[in-house]
JSON list of C-alpha atoms and ligand atoms in Angstrom, two decimals:
[
{"chain": "A", "resi": 26, "resn": "MET", "atom": "CA", "xyz": [-10.17, 72.63, -6.23]},
{"chain": "A", "resi": 27, "resn": "LYS", "atom": "CA", "xyz": [-13.38, 70.92, -5.11]},
{"chain": "A", "resi": 28, "resn": "ARG", "atom": "CA", "xyz": [-13.28, 71.42, -1.31]},
{"chain": "A", "resi": 29, "resn": "ARG", "atom": "CA", "xyz": [-16.41, 72.90, 0.24]},
{"chain": "A", "resi": 30, "resn": "SER", "atom": "CA", "xyz": [-17.99, 72.86, 3.67]},
{"chain": "A", "resi": 31, "resn": "THR", "atom": "CA", "xyz": [-20.89, 70.42, 3.84]},
{"chain": "A", "resi": 32, "resn": "ARG", "atom": "CA", "xyz": [-23.47, 70.72, 6.59]},
{"chain": "A", "resi": 33, "resn": "THR", "atom": "CA", "xyz": [-26.08, 68.08, 5.77]},
{"chain": "A", "resi": 34, "resn": "PHE", "atom": "CA", "xyz": [-25.44, 64.38, 5.61]},
{"chain": "A", "resi": 35, "resn": "ASN", "atom": "CA", "xyz": [-27.31, 61.26, 4.54]},
{"chain": "A", "resi": 36, "resn": "ASP", "atom": "CA", "xyz": [-27.57, 57.92, 6.38]},
{"chain": "A", "resi": 37, "resn": "GLU", "atom": "CA", "xyz": [-24.78, 56.11, 4.50]},
{"chain": "A", "resi": 38, "resn": "PRO", "atom": "CA", "xyz": [-22.09, 55.25, 7.03]},
{"chain": "A", "resi": 39, "resn": "VAL", "atom": "CA", "xyz": [-18.50, 56.31, 6.58]},
{"chain": "A", "resi": 40, "resn": "THR", "atom": "CA", "xyz": [-16.58, 53.08, 5.97]},
{"chain": "A", "resi": 41, "resn": "LYS", "atom": "CA", "xyz": [-13.68, 51.86, 8.08]},
{"chain": "A", "resi": 42, "resn": "ASP", "atom": "CA", "xyz": [-11.40, 52.34, 5.06]},
{"chain": "A", "resi": 43, "resn": "GLU", "atom": "CA", "xyz": [-12.57, 55.93, 4.50]},
{"chain": "A", "resi": 44, "resn": "LEU", "atom": "CA", "xyz": [-12.15, 56.77, 8.18]},
{"chain": "A", "resi": 45, "resn": "GLU", "atom": "CA", "xyz": [-8.67, 55.25, 8.21]},
{"chain": "A", "resi": 46, "resn": "LYS", "atom": "CA", "xyz": [-7.57, 57.34, 5.23]},
{"chain": "A", "resi": 47, "resn": "ILE", "atom": "CA", "xyz": [-8.84, 60.53, 6.88]},
{"chain": "A", "resi": 48, "resn": "LEU", "atom": "CA", "xyz": [-7.06, 59.74, 10.14]},
{"chain": "A", "resi": 49, "resn": "GLU", "atom": "CA", "xyz": [-3.88, 58.85, 8.26]},
{"chain": "A", "resi": 50, "resn": "ALA", "atom": "CA", "xyz": [-3.99, 62.28, 6.62]},
{"chain": "A", "resi": 51, "resn": "ALA", "atom": "CA", "xyz": [-4.19, 63.80, 10.09]},
{"chain": "A", "resi": 52, "resn": "LEU", "atom": "CA", "xyz": [-1.27, 61.73, 11.35]},
{"chain": "A", "resi": 53, "resn": "LEU", "atom": "CA", "xyz": [0.82, 62.69, 8.30]},
{"chain": "A", "resi": 54, "resn": "ALA", "atom": "CA", "xyz": [0.21, 66.42, 8.74]},
{"chain": "A", "resi": 55, "resn": "PRO", "atom": "CA", "xyz": [3.26, 68.54, 9.50]},
{"chain": "A", "resi": 56, "resn": "THR", "atom": "CA", "xyz": [3.72, 69.82, 13.04]},
{"chain": "A", "resi": 57, "resn": "SER", "atom": "CA", "xyz": [6.17, 72.30, 14.50]},
{"chain": "A", "resi": 58, "resn": "MET", "atom": "CA", "xyz": [9.44, 70.54, 15.40]},
{"chain": "A", "resi": 59, "resn": "ASN", "atom": "CA", "xyz": [7.63, 67.30, 14.56]},
{"chain": "A", "resi": 60, "resn": "ARG", "atom": "CA", "xyz": [6.19, 67.26, 18.07]},
{"chain": "A", "resi": 61, "resn": "LYS", "atom": "CA", "xyz": [2.77, 65.94, 17.02]},
{"chain": "A", "resi": 62, "resn": "PRO", "atom": "CA", "xyz": [0.68, 67.22, 19.95]},
{"chain": "A", "resi": 63, "resn": "CYS", "atom": "CA", "xyz": [-2.69, 66.23, 18.48]},
{"chain": "A", "resi": 64, "resn": "ASN", "atom": "CA", "xyz": [-4.91, 63.31, 19.30]},
{"chain": "A", "resi": 65, "resn": "PHE", "atom": "CA", "xyz": [-7.95, 62.49, 17.23]},
{"chain": "A", "resi": 66, "resn": "MET", "atom": "CA", "xyz": [-11.07, 61.39, 19.04]},
{"chain": "A", "resi": 67, "resn": "VAL", "atom": "CA", "xyz": [-13.61, 59.74, 16.76]},
{"chain": "A", "resi": 68, "resn": "VAL", "atom": "CA", "xyz": [-17.15, 60.18, 18.00]},
{"chain": "A", "resi": 69, "resn": "GLU", "atom": "CA", "xyz": [-19.76, 57.87, 16.46]},
{"chain": "A", "resi": 70, "resn": "ASN", "atom": "CA", "xyz": [-22.38, 57.46, 19.16]},
{"chain": "A", "resi": 71, "resn": "LYS", "atom": "CA", "xyz": [-25.54, 59.37, 18.23]},
{"chain": "A", "resi": 72, "resn": "ASP", "atom": "CA", "xyz": [-26.13, 60.75, 21.73]},
{"chain": "A", "resi": 73, "resn": "ALA", "atom": "CA", "xyz": [-22.55, 61.97, 21.94]},
{"chain": "A", "resi": 74, "resn": "LEU", "atom": "CA", "xyz": [-22.86, 63.60, 18.49]},
{"chain": "A", "resi": 75, "resn": "VAL", "atom": "CA", "xyz": [-25.98, 65.41, 19.70]},
{"chain": "A", "resi": 76, "resn": "GLU", "atom": "CA", "xyz": [-24.14, 66.53, 22.84]},
{"chain": "A", "resi": 77, "resn": "LEU", "atom": "CA", "xyz": [-21.25, 67.86, 20.75]},
{"chain": "A", "resi": 78, "resn": "SER", "atom": "CA", "xyz": [-23.73, 69.66, 18.47]},
{"chain": "A", "resi": 79, "resn": "GLN", "atom": "CA", "xyz": [-24.76, 71.72, 21.51]},
{"chain": "A", "resi": 80, "resn": "CYS", "atom": "CA", "xyz": [-21.22, 72.65, 22.58]},
{"chain": "A", "resi": 81, "resn": "LYS", "atom": "CA", "xyz": [-21.58, 76.28, 21.52]},
{"chain": "A", "resi": 82, "resn": "ASP", "atom": "CA", "xyz": [-24.27, 78.86, 20.90]},
{"chain": "A", "resi": 83, "resn": "HIS", "atom": "CA", "xyz": [-24.14, 78.80, 17.08]},
{"chain": "A", "resi": 84, "resn": "GLY", "atom": "CA", "xyz": [-22.72, 76.76, 14.23]},
{"chain": "A", "resi": 85, "resn": "ALA", "atom": "CA", "xyz": [-22.29, 73.30, 15.76]},
{"chain": "A", "resi": 86, "resn": "ASP", "atom": "CA", "xyz": [-25.80, 71.91, 15.15]},
{"chain": "A", "resi": 87, "resn": "LEU", "atom": "CA", "xyz": [-24.71, 70.17, 11.94]},
{"chain": "A", "resi": 88, "resn": "ILE", "atom": "CA", "xyz": [-22.74, 67.67, 14.05]},
{"chain": "A", "resi": 89, "resn": "ALA", "atom": "CA", "xyz": [-26.03, 66.06, 15.13]},
{"chain": "A", "resi": 90, "resn": "GLY", "atom": "CA", "xyz": [-26.67, 64.92, 11.55]},
{"chain": "A", "resi": 91, "resn": "ALA", "atom": "CA", "xyz": [-23.13, 63.73, 10.85]},
{"chain": "A", "resi": 92, "resn": "ASP", "atom": "CA", "xyz": [-22.15, 60.06, 10.79]},
{"chain": "A", "resi": 93, "resn": "LYS", "atom": "CA", "xyz": [-19.01, 60.86, 12.76]},
{"chain": "A", "resi": 94, "resn": "ALA", "atom": "CA", "xyz": [-17.19, 63.74, 14.35]},
{"chain": "A", "resi": 95, "resn": "ILE", "atom": "CA", "xyz": [-13.44, 63.86, 14.76]},
{"chain": "A", "resi": 96, "resn": "VAL", "atom": "CA", "xyz": [-12.44, 66.04, 17.68]},
{"chain": "A", "resi": 97, "resn": "VAL", "atom": "CA", "xyz": [-8.88, 67.33, 17.47]},
{"chain": "A", "resi": 98, "resn": "VAL", "atom": "CA", "xyz": [-7.45, 67.30, 20.96]},
{"chain": "A", "resi": 99, "resn": "ALA", "atom": "CA", "xyz": [-4.04, 68.89, 21.46]},
{"chain": "A", "resi": 100, "resn": "ASP", "atom": "CA", "xyz": [-1.73, 68.35, 24.41]},
{"chain": "A", "resi": 101, "resn": "THR", "atom": "CA", "xyz": [-0.34, 71.76, 25.38]},
{"chain": "A", "resi": 102, "resn": "LEU", "atom": "CA", "xyz": [2.41, 70.07, 27.39]},
{"chain": "A", "resi": 103, "resn": "VAL", "atom": "CA", "xyz": [3.76, 68.62, 24.13]},
{"chain": "A", "resi": 104, "resn": "ALA", "atom": "CA", "xyz": [3.75, 71.73, 21.94]},
{"chain": "A", "resi": 105, "resn": "ASP", "atom": "CA", "xyz": [3.11, 75.46, 22.23]},
{"chain": "A", "resi": 106, "resn": "THR", "atom": "CA", "xyz": [2.03, 75.45, 18.56]},
{"chain": "A", "resi": 107, "resn": "TRP", "atom": "CA", "xyz": [-1.12, 73.46, 19.33]},
{"chain": "A", "resi": 108, "resn": "ILE", "atom": "CA", "xyz": [-3.38, 75.92, 17.49]},
{"chain": "A", "resi": 109, "resn": "GLU", "atom": "CA", "xyz": [-1.35, 75.72, 14.29]},
{"chain": "A", "resi": 110, "resn": "ASP", "atom": "CA", "xyz": [-0.79, 71.96, 14.51]},
{"chain": "A", "resi": 111, "resn": "SER", "atom": "CA", "xyz": [-4.47, 71.29, 15.21]},
{"chain": "A", "resi": 112, "resn": "SER", "atom": "CA", "xyz": [-5.55, 73.58, 12.37]},
{"chain": "A", "resi": 113, "resn": "ILE", "atom": "CA", "xyz": [-3.30, 71.87, 9.84]},
{"chain": "A", "resi": 114, "resn": "ALA", "atom": "CA", "xyz": [-4.53, 68.43, 10.92]},
{"chain": "A", "resi": 115, "resn": "LEU", "atom": "CA", "xyz": [-8.14, 69.60, 10.62]},
{"chain": "A", "resi": 116, "resn": "THR", "atom": "CA", "xyz": [-7.44, 70.96, 7.16]},
{"chain": "A", "resi": 117, "resn": "TYR", "atom": "CA", "xyz": [-5.74, 67.77, 6.01]},
{"chain": "A", "resi": 118, "resn": "MET", "atom": "CA", "xyz": [-8.70, 65.68, 7.19]},
{"chain": "A", "resi": 119, "resn": "HIS", "atom": "CA", "xyz": [-11.13, 68.08, 5.48]},
{"chain": "A", "resi": 120, "resn": "LEU", "atom": "CA", "xyz": [-9.15, 67.73, 2.23]},
{"chain": "A", "resi": 121, "resn": "MET", "atom": "CA", "xyz": [-8.90, 63.93, 2.46]},
{"chain": "A", "resi": 122, "resn": "ALA", "atom": "CA", "xyz": [-12.66, 63.75, 3.10]},
{"chain": "A", "resi": 123, "resn": "THR", "atom": "CA", "xyz": [-13.13, 65.84, -0.04]},
{"chain": "A", "resi": 124, "resn": "GLU", "atom": "CA", "xyz": [-10.84, 63.53, -1.99]},
{"chain": "A", "resi": 125, "resn": "LEU", "atom": "CA", "xyz": [-13.02, 60.58, -0.89]},
{"chain": "A", "resi": 126, "resn": "ASP", "atom": "CA", "xyz": [-16.22, 62.42, -1.96]},
{"chain": "A", "resi": 127, "resn": "LEU", "atom": "CA", "xyz": [-17.37, 62.70, 1.64]},
{"chain": "A", "resi": 128, "resn": "GLY", "atom": "CA", "xyz": [-18.96, 65.79, 3.10]},
{"chain": "A", "resi": 129, "resn": "SER", "atom": "CA", "xyz": [-17.21, 67.50, 5.99]},
{"chain": "A", "resi": 130, "resn": "CYS", "atom": "CA", "xyz": [-17.17, 70.76, 7.87]},
{"chain": "A", "resi": 131, "resn": "TRP", "atom": "CA", "xyz": [-14.84, 72.38, 10.38]},
{"chain": "A", "resi": 132, "resn": "VAL", "atom": "CA", "xyz": [-16.68, 73.33, 13.56]},
{"chain": "A", "resi": 133, "resn": "GLN", "atom": "CA", "xyz": [-14.80, 75.91, 15.59]},
{"chain": "A", "resi": 134, "resn": "VAL", "atom": "CA", "xyz": [-14.59, 75.27, 19.34]},
{"chain": "A", "resi": 135, "resn": "HIS", "atom": "CA", "xyz": [-11.61, 77.38, 20.49]},
{"chain": "A", "resi": 136, "resn": "LEU", "atom": "CA", "xyz": [-12.73, 80.96, 21.35]},
{"chain": "A", "resi": 137, "resn": "ARG", "atom": "CA", "xyz": [-16.42, 80.05, 21.21]},
{"chain": "A", "resi": 138, "resn": "SER", "atom": "CA", "xyz": [-18.90, 79.70, 24.09]},
{"chain": "A", "resi": 139, "resn": "LYS", "atom": "CA", "xyz": [-22.15, 78.14, 25.17]},
{"chain": "A", "resi": 140, "resn": "ASP", "atom": "CA", "xyz": [-24.34, 80.36, 27.38]},
{"chain": "A", "resi": 141, "resn": "GLY", "atom": "CA", "xyz": [-21.21, 82.15, 28.58]},
{"chain": "A", "resi": 142, "resn": "VAL", "atom": "CA", "xyz": [-19.26, 78.95, 29.24]},
{"chain": "A", "resi": 143, "resn": "ASP", "atom": "CA", "xyz": [-16.11, 78.29, 27.21]},
{"chain": "A", "resi": 144, "resn": "ALA", "atom": "CA", "xyz": [-17.04, 75.79, 24.47]},
{"chain": "A", "resi": 145, "resn": "GLU", "atom": "CA", "xyz": [-13.70, 74.03, 24.93]},
{"chain": "A", "resi": 146, "resn": "GLU", "atom": "CA", "xyz": [-14.69, 73.28, 28.52]},
{"chain": "A", "resi": 147, "resn": "VAL", "atom": "CA", "xyz": [-18.04, 71.90, 27.34]},
{"chain": "A", "resi": 148, "resn": "VAL", "atom": "CA", "xyz": [-16.30, 69.56, 24.87]},
{"chain": "A", "resi": 149, "resn": "LYS", "atom": "CA", "xyz": [-13.69, 68.57, 27.44]},
{"chain": "A", "resi": 150, "resn": "GLU", "atom": "CA", "xyz": [-16.46, 67.63, 29.86]},
{"chain": "A", "resi": 151, "resn": "ILE", "atom": "CA", "xyz": [-18.25, 65.52, 27.21]},
{"chain": "A", "resi": 152, "resn": "LEU", "atom": "CA", "xyz": [-14.99, 63.70, 26.33]},
{"chain": "A", "resi": 153, "resn": "LYS", "atom": "CA", "xyz": [-13.63, 63.60, 29.89]},
{"chain": "A", "resi": 154, "resn": "LEU", "atom": "CA", "xyz": [-10.35, 65.25, 28.92]},
{"chain": "A", "resi": 155, "resn": "ASP", "atom": "CA", "xyz": [-7.56, 66.26, 31.29]},
{"chain": "A", "resi": 156, "resn": "PRO", "atom": "CA", "xyz": [-6.90, 70.00, 31.80]},
{"chain": "A", "resi": 157, "resn": "GLN", "atom": "CA", "xyz": [-3.79, 70.24, 29.60]},
{"chain": "A", "resi": 158, "resn": "TYR", "atom": "CA", "xyz": [-5.78, 69.39, 26.49]},
{"chain": "A", "resi": 159, "resn": "ARG", "atom": "CA", "xyz": [-7.14, 72.06, 24.16]},
{"chain": "A", "resi": 160, "resn": "VAL", "atom": "CA", "xyz": [-9.71, 71.77, 21.40]},
{"chain": "A", "resi": 161, "resn": "VAL", "atom": "CA", "xyz": [-9.35, 74.00, 18.35]},
{"chain": "A", "resi": 162, "resn": "GLY", "atom": "CA", "xyz": [-12.16, 72.35, 16.45]},
{"chain": "A", "resi": 163, "resn": "ILE", "atom": "CA", "xyz": [-14.12, 69.36, 15.31]},
{"chain": "A", "resi": 164, "resn": "LEU", "atom": "CA", "xyz": [-14.50, 67.88, 11.85]},
{"chain": "A", "resi": 165, "resn": "ALA", "atom": "CA", "xyz": [-18.09, 66.78, 11.17]},
{"chain": "A", "resi": 166, "resn": "LEU", "atom": "CA", "xyz": [-18.07, 63.99, 8.63]},
{"chain": "A", "resi": 167, "resn": "GLY", "atom": "CA", "xyz": [-20.46, 61.94, 6.55]},
{"chain": "A", "resi": 168, "resn": "HIS", "atom": "CA", "xyz": [-21.75, 61.01, 3.16]},
{"chain": "A", "resi": 169, "resn": "SER", "atom": "CA", "xyz": [-23.96, 63.69, 1.71]},
{"chain": "A", "resi": 170, "resn": "ASP", "atom": "CA", "xyz": [-26.31, 64.39, -1.16]},
{"chain": "A", "resi": 171, "resn": "ASN", "atom": "CA", "xyz": [-25.72, 68.10, -0.66]},
{"chain": "A", "resi": 172, "resn": "ILE", "atom": "CA", "xyz": [-22.03, 68.77, -1.10]},
{"chain": "A", "resi": 173, "resn": "PRO", "atom": "CA", "xyz": [-21.87, 72.32, -2.48]},
{"chain": "A", "resi": 174, "resn": "GLU", "atom": "CA", "xyz": [-20.50, 72.79, -5.96]},
{"chain": "A", "resi": 175, "resn": "PRO", "atom": "CA", "xyz": [-16.81, 73.65, -6.12]},
{"chain": "A", "resi": 176, "resn": "TYR", "atom": "CA", "xyz": [-15.95, 77.29, -6.56]},
{"chain": "A", "resi": 177, "resn": "THR", "atom": "CA", "xyz": [-14.96, 78.40, -10.00]},
{"chain": "A", "resi": 178, "resn": "LEU", "atom": "CA", "xyz": [-11.85, 80.53, -9.93]},
{"chain": "A", "resi": 179, "resn": "ASP", "atom": "CA", "xyz": [-13.65, 83.47, -11.54]},
{"chain": "A", "resi": 180, "resn": "VAL", "atom": "CA", "xyz": [-15.70, 84.01, -8.33]},
{"chain": "A", "resi": 181, "resn": "ILE", "atom": "CA", "xyz": [-12.59, 84.04, -6.15]},
{"chain": "A", "resi": 182, "resn": "ASP", "atom": "CA", "xyz": [-11.22, 87.47, -5.28]},
{"chain": "A", "resi": 183, "resn": "LYS", "atom": "CA", "xyz": [-7.73, 87.47, -6.71]},
{"chain": "A", "resi": 184, "resn": "ASN", "atom": "CA", "xyz": [-7.08, 90.94, -5.28]},
{"chain": "A", "resi": 185, "resn": "LYS", "atom": "CA", "xyz": [-5.93, 89.14, -2.14]},
{"chain": "A", "resi": 186, "resn": "ILE", "atom": "CA", "xyz": [-2.70, 88.30, -3.93]},
{"chain": "A", "resi": 187, "resn": "HIS", "atom": "CA", "xyz": [0.02, 90.92, -3.85]},
{"chain": "A", "resi": 188, "resn": "PHE", "atom": "CA", "xyz": [3.43, 90.81, -5.45]},
{"chain": "A", "resi": 189, "resn": "ARG", "atom": "CA", "xyz": [6.00, 93.03, -3.75]},
{"chain": "A", "resi": 190, "resn": "VAL", "atom": "CA", "xyz": [9.61, 92.98, -4.84]},
{"chain": "B", "resi": 3, "resn": "FMN", "atom": "C1", "xyz": [-11.42, 78.25, 11.36]},
{"chain": "B", "resi": 3, "resn": "FMN", "atom": "C2", "xyz": [-12.75, 77.83, 10.80]},
{"chain": "B", "resi": 3, "resn": "FMN", "atom": "C3", "xyz": [-13.84, 77.75, 11.63]},
{"chain": "B", "resi": 3, "resn": "FMN", "atom": "C4", "xyz": [-15.09, 77.36, 11.13]},
{"chain": "B", "resi": 3, "resn": "FMN", "atom": "N1", "xyz": [-16.12, 77.17, 11.99]},
{"chain": "B", "resi": 3, "resn": "FMN", "atom": "C5", "xyz": [-17.31, 76.75, 11.52]},
{"chain": "B", "resi": 3, "resn": "FMN", "atom": "C6", "xyz": [-18.37, 76.47, 12.42]},
{"chain": "B", "resi": 3, "resn": "FMN", "atom": "O1", "xyz": [-18.24, 76.53, 13.63]},
{"chain": "B", "resi": 3, "resn": "FMN", "atom": "N2", "xyz": [-19.55, 76.06, 11.90]},
{"chain": "B", "resi": 3, "resn": "FMN", "atom": "C7", "xyz": [-19.75, 75.94, 10.54]},
{"chain": "B", "resi": 3, "resn": "FMN", "atom": "O2", "xyz": [-20.86, 75.57, 10.14]},
{"chain": "B", "resi": 3, "resn": "FMN", "atom": "N3", "xyz": [-18.75, 76.19, 9.66]},
{"chain": "B", "resi": 3, "resn": "FMN", "atom": "C8", "xyz": [-17.54, 76.58, 10.11]},
{"chain": "B", "resi": 3, "resn": "FMN", "atom": "N4", "xyz": [-16.49, 76.78, 9.25]},
{"chain": "B", "resi": 3, "resn": "FMN", "atom": "C9", "xyz": [-16.70, 76.63, 7.81]},
{"chain": "B", "resi": 3, "resn": "FMN", "atom": "C10", "xyz": [-16.74, 78.01, 7.14]},
{"chain": "B", "resi": 3, "resn": "FMN", "atom": "O3", "xyz": [-17.96, 78.65, 7.46]},
{"chain": "B", "resi": 3, "resn": "FMN", "atom": "C11", "xyz": [-16.57, 77.85, 5.62]},
{"chain": "B", "resi": 3, "resn": "FMN", "atom": "O4", "xyz": [-15.27, 77.35, 5.36]},
{"chain": "B", "resi": 3, "resn": "FMN", "atom": "C12", "xyz": [-16.76, 79.15, 4.88]},
{"chain": "B", "resi": 3, "resn": "FMN", "atom": "O5", "xyz": [-18.09, 79.64, 5.00]},
{"chain": "B", "resi": 3, "resn": "FMN", "atom": "C13", "xyz": [-16.46, 79.01, 3.37]},
{"chain": "B", "resi": 3, "resn": "FMN", "atom": "O6", "xyz": [-17.24, 77.97, 2.79]},
{"chain": "B", "resi": 3, "resn": "FMN", "atom": "P1", "xyz": [-16.52, 76.75, 2.07]},
{"chain": "B", "resi": 3, "resn": "FMN", "atom": "O7", "xyz": [-15.74, 76.01, 3.12]},
{"chain": "B", "resi": 3, "resn": "FMN", "atom": "O8", "xyz": [-17.60, 75.93, 1.46]},
{"chain": "B", "resi": 3, "resn": "FMN", "atom": "O9", "xyz": [-15.56, 77.32, 1.06]},
{"chain": "B", "resi": 3, "resn": "FMN", "atom": "C14", "xyz": [-15.24, 77.12, 9.74]},
{"chain": "B", "resi": 3, "resn": "FMN", "atom": "C15", "xyz": [-14.13, 77.20, 8.90]},
{"chain": "B", "resi": 3, "resn": "FMN", "atom": "C16", "xyz": [-12.90, 77.52, 9.43]},
{"chain": "B", "resi": 3, "resn": "FMN", "atom": "C17", "xyz": [-11.69, 77.54, 8.51]}
]
């Protein structure tokens, strides 16, 4: 009910306890056939955050201002459902961050590019990942004074719901 994407962060660090809860949510996420193909790479170093913020042409710059980024790294040799499993884990972390009153935002990597180069390859180079790994996205994370207000249900388009017998 209160989840929103937050793109600006303040200087207050995410605590060890907060980070642990967010990573636990990721580890508890369902995966197809319980194969759990995802690894979660926590990036805290400022230079690395800046590098990640330049991994694609648009929409990743907010990572530079985040306290941490959690890169979801899926092993395609473990599961063919790596897109779905990564997406659910990202969503669970986003929701747990919301629960903890932290700001967070999904940054898409899969299917995006930087100057014509696949953004996944850019991220894999930064993190020195082996070829079988794929990167659906990154969760940018931090405390924020600018978490958008929750939606009220009257602004949500309920015409998306269809009942068919
Ligand atoms: C699959 C997916 C990819 C997204 N990629 C980005 C992104 O690269 N950069 C960004 O700033 N926001 C990204 N977002 C956040 C969306 O822009 C955001 O969810 C949407 O505008 C609705 O706003 P809300 O999350 O506050 O409801 C992404 C969200 C999803 C679910």
